[in-house]
Amino acid sequence: MIWLEDVAELDYVRQSLDRLPTRRGKPAYHRDGRLVGYAQLGPQAKPSRSSGTFRRRVFWLLPHDRDSVPDGLYASGAPAEAVDPTTLAAGSKGRKTERSERPAQAADL
């Protein structure tokens, strides 16, 4: 994983599986919000036969996510695609945890 921010301060990140033209390097980012991190693939990763692209995980946040708006839409709970960044590792898709689901105030206690 390549992190562009310190994820220790983030209760969750949004995770998506994008088709990208390369195994490595920072992907182009075409969503609202900001790119927080991305996965790099090893040389053994095979491209899609039909498109020649690689499926890579990309981690991002939107302007209304909890880190920017603690009392907003995700004051408790998390988006469907959100995972706790502390559960992410190479080859592991990550998961929701109590940390990612609870209110920001509780995470600071």
PDB file of C-alpha atoms in Angstrom:
ATOM      1  CA  MET A   1       0.000   0.000   0.000  1.00  0.00           C
ATOM      2  CA  ILE A   2       1.117   3.487  -0.766  1.00  0.00           C
ATOM      3  CA  TRP A   3      -0.458   6.042   1.557  1.00  0.00           C
ATOM      4  CA  LEU A   4      -0.549   9.697   0.560  1.00  0.00           C
ATOM      5  CA  GLU A   5      -1.784  10.737   4.021  1.00  0.00           C
ATOM      6  CA  ASP A   6      -1.315   9.521   7.574  1.00  0.00           C
ATOM      7  CA  VAL A   7      -4.202   7.061   7.859  1.00  0.00           C
ATOM      8  CA  ALA A   8      -3.688   6.652  11.614  1.00  0.00           C
ATOM      9  CA  GLU A   9      -5.917   9.719  11.984  1.00  0.00           C
ATOM     10  CA  LEU A  10      -8.677   8.309   9.730  1.00  0.00           C
ATOM     11  CA  ASP A  11     -11.485   6.120  11.095  1.00  0.00           C
ATOM     12  CA  TYR A  12     -12.191   4.830   7.591  1.00  0.00           C
ATOM     13  CA  VAL A  13     -11.241   5.165   3.943  1.00  0.00           C
ATOM     14  CA  ARG A  14     -13.380   4.352   0.940  1.00  0.00           C
ATOM     15  CA  GLN A  15     -12.046   1.402  -1.057  1.00  0.00           C
ATOM     16  CA  SER A  16     -12.704   0.700  -4.716  1.00  0.00           C
ATOM     17  CA  LEU A  17     -11.295  -1.728  -7.231  1.00  0.00           C
ATOM     18  CA  ASP A  18     -10.268   0.210 -10.335  1.00  0.00           C
ATOM     19  CA  ARG A  19      -9.073  -1.018 -13.712  1.00  0.00           C
ATOM     20  CA  LEU A  20      -5.778   0.743 -14.341  1.00  0.00           C
ATOM     21  CA  PRO A  21      -3.277   0.586 -17.196  1.00  0.00           C
ATOM     22  CA  THR A  22      -0.262  -0.186 -14.961  1.00  0.00           C
ATOM     23  CA  ARG A  23       0.696  -2.419 -12.021  1.00  0.00           C
ATOM     24  CA  ARG A  24       2.456   0.384 -10.155  1.00  0.00           C
ATOM     25  CA  GLY A  25       2.511   4.140  -9.772  1.00  0.00           C
ATOM     26  CA  LYS A  26       0.007   6.719  -8.640  1.00  0.00           C
ATOM     27  CA  PRO A  27      -3.268   6.325 -10.537  1.00  0.00           C
ATOM     28  CA  ALA A  28      -5.141   9.206 -12.104  1.00  0.00           C
ATOM     29  CA  TYR A  29      -7.924  10.346  -9.798  1.00  0.00           C
ATOM     30  CA  HIS A  30     -11.285  11.338 -11.307  1.00  0.00           C
ATOM     31  CA  ARG A  31     -13.630  11.406  -8.301  1.00  0.00           C
ATOM     32  CA  ASP A  32     -14.770  14.187  -6.012  1.00  0.00           C
ATOM     33  CA  GLY A  33     -12.771  14.380  -2.825  1.00  0.00           C
ATOM     34  CA  ARG A  34      -9.205  13.223  -2.517  1.00  0.00           C
ATOM     35  CA  LEU A  35      -7.019  10.214  -3.164  1.00  0.00           C
ATOM     36  CA  VAL A  36      -5.689   8.834   0.134  1.00  0.00           C
ATOM     37  CA  GLY A  37      -3.761   5.791  -1.098  1.00  0.00           C
ATOM     38  CA  TYR A  38      -3.464   2.986  -3.609  1.00  0.00           C
ATOM     39  CA  ALA A  39      -2.165  -0.542  -4.024  1.00  0.00           C
ATOM     40  CA  GLN A  40       0.771  -1.484  -6.181  1.00  0.00           C
ATOM     41  CA  LEU A  41       0.907  -4.897  -7.808  1.00  0.00           C
ATOM     42  CA  GLY A  42       3.870  -7.182  -8.156  1.00  0.00           C
ATOM     43  CA  PRO A  43       5.301  -8.429 -11.468  1.00  0.00           C
ATOM     44  CA  GLN A  44       3.280 -11.659 -11.179  1.00  0.00           C
ATOM     45  CA  ALA A  45      -0.033  -9.759 -11.493  1.00  0.00           C
ATOM     46  CA  LYS A  46      -1.635 -10.565 -14.820  1.00  0.00           C
ATOM     47  CA  PRO A  47      -3.601  -8.040 -16.862  1.00  0.00           C
ATOM     48  CA  SER A  48      -7.141  -8.673 -18.028  1.00  0.00           C
ATOM     49  CA  ARG A  49      -7.145 -10.638 -21.279  1.00  0.00           C
ATOM     50  CA  SER A  50      -9.848  -8.465 -22.785  1.00  0.00           C
ATOM     51  CA  SER A  51      -8.753  -4.970 -21.733  1.00  0.00           C
ATOM     52  CA  GLY A  52      -5.079  -5.318 -20.794  1.00  0.00           C
ATOM     53  CA  THR A  53      -5.768  -3.424 -17.558  1.00  0.00           C
ATOM     54  CA  PHE A  54      -4.946  -4.348 -13.971  1.00  0.00           C
ATOM     55  CA  ARG A  55      -7.431  -4.419 -11.083  1.00  0.00           C
ATOM     56  CA  ARG A  56      -5.961  -2.299  -8.295  1.00  0.00           C
ATOM     57  CA  ARG A  57      -7.388  -1.018  -5.033  1.00  0.00           C
ATOM     58  CA  VAL A  58      -7.706   2.732  -4.639  1.00  0.00           C
ATOM     59  CA  PHE A  59      -8.479   4.462  -1.325  1.00  0.00           C
ATOM     60  CA  TRP A  60     -10.228   7.812  -1.173  1.00  0.00           C
ATOM     61  CA  LEU A  61     -12.479  10.160   0.800  1.00  0.00           C
ATOM     62  CA  LEU A  62     -15.266  12.549  -0.150  1.00  0.00           C
ATOM     63  CA  PRO A  63     -15.688  16.109   1.163  1.00  0.00           C
ATOM     64  CA  HIS A  64     -18.610  15.067   3.410  1.00  0.00           C
ATOM     65  CA  ASP A  65     -16.798  12.129   5.060  1.00  0.00           C
ATOM     66  CA  ARG A  66     -16.242  12.022   8.820  1.00  0.00           C
ATOM     67  CA  ASP A  67     -12.669  13.327   8.783  1.00  0.00           C
ATOM     68  CA  SER A  68     -13.858  16.625   7.234  1.00  0.00           C
ATOM     69  CA  VAL A  69     -17.386  16.859   8.710  1.00  0.00           C
ATOM     70  CA  PRO A  70     -17.394  15.008  12.061  1.00  0.00           C
ATOM     71  CA  ASP A  71     -21.036  15.881  12.801  1.00  0.00           C
ATOM     72  CA  GLY A  72     -22.244  15.215   9.261  1.00  0.00           C
ATOM     73  CA  LEU A  73     -23.820  12.322   7.404  1.00  0.00           C
ATOM     74  CA  TYR A  74     -21.273   9.799   8.725  1.00  0.00           C
ATOM     75  CA  ALA A  75     -21.079  11.011  12.342  1.00  0.00           C
ATOM     76  CA  SER A  76     -21.893   7.365  13.053  1.00  0.00           C
ATOM     77  CA  GLY A  77     -21.775   4.468  10.660  1.00  0.00           C
ATOM     78  CA  ALA A  78     -19.737   4.529   7.481  1.00  0.00           C
ATOM     79  CA  PRO A  79     -20.289   4.348   3.714  1.00  0.00           C
ATOM     80  CA  ALA A  80     -20.856   0.888   2.227  1.00  0.00           C
ATOM     81  CA  GLU A  81     -17.414   0.855   0.575  1.00  0.00           C
ATOM     82  CA  ALA A  82     -15.585   2.091   3.692  1.00  0.00           C
ATOM     83  CA  VAL A  83     -12.994   0.009   5.543  1.00  0.00           C
ATOM     84  CA  ASP A  84     -10.802   0.642   8.565  1.00  0.00           C
ATOM     85  CA  PRO A  85      -7.359   1.483   7.100  1.00  0.00           C
ATOM     86  CA  THR A  86      -5.631  -0.383   9.932  1.00  0.00           C
ATOM     87  CA  THR A  87      -7.088  -3.649   8.556  1.00  0.00           C
ATOM     88  CA  LEU A  88      -5.575  -3.208   5.093  1.00  0.00           C
ATOM     89  CA  ALA A  89      -2.560  -5.184   3.929  1.00  0.00           C
ATOM     90  CA  ALA A  90      -1.223  -6.549   0.673  1.00  0.00           C
ATOM     91  CA  GLY A  91      -3.614  -9.259  -0.496  1.00  0.00           C
ATOM     92  CA  SER A  92      -6.177  -8.411   2.209  1.00  0.00           C
ATOM     93  CA  LYS A  93      -9.221  -6.384   1.225  1.00  0.00           C
ATOM     94  CA  GLY A  94      -9.777  -4.749   4.605  1.00  0.00           C
ATOM     95  CA  ARG A  95     -12.931  -4.682   6.672  1.00  0.00           C
ATOM     96  CA  LYS A  96     -15.201  -2.533   8.776  1.00  0.00           C
ATOM     97  CA  THR A  97     -14.465  -2.411  12.491  1.00  0.00           C
ATOM     98  CA  GLU A  98     -15.949  -0.763  15.553  1.00  0.00           C
ATOM     99  CA  ARG A  99     -13.509   2.091  14.906  1.00  0.00           C
ATOM    100  CA  SER A 100     -14.794   2.689  11.381  1.00  0.00           C
ATOM    101  CA  GLU A 101     -18.460   2.416  12.401  1.00  0.00           C
ATOM    102  CA  ARG A 102     -18.558   4.467  15.576  1.00  0.00           C
ATOM    103  CA  PRO A 103     -18.853   8.222  15.990  1.00  0.00           C
ATOM    104  CA  ALA A 104     -15.655  10.263  15.708  1.00  0.00           C
ATOM    105  CA  GLN A 105     -16.045  11.470  19.315  1.00  0.00           C
ATOM    106  CA  ALA A 106     -15.976   7.875  20.616  1.00  0.00           C
ATOM    107  CA  ALA A 107     -12.848   7.146  18.586  1.00  0.00           C
ATOM    108  CA  ASP A 108     -11.047   9.953  20.422  1.00  0.00           C
ATOM    109  CA  LEU A 109     -11.852   8.656  23.937  1.00  0.00           C
TER     110      LEU A 109
END
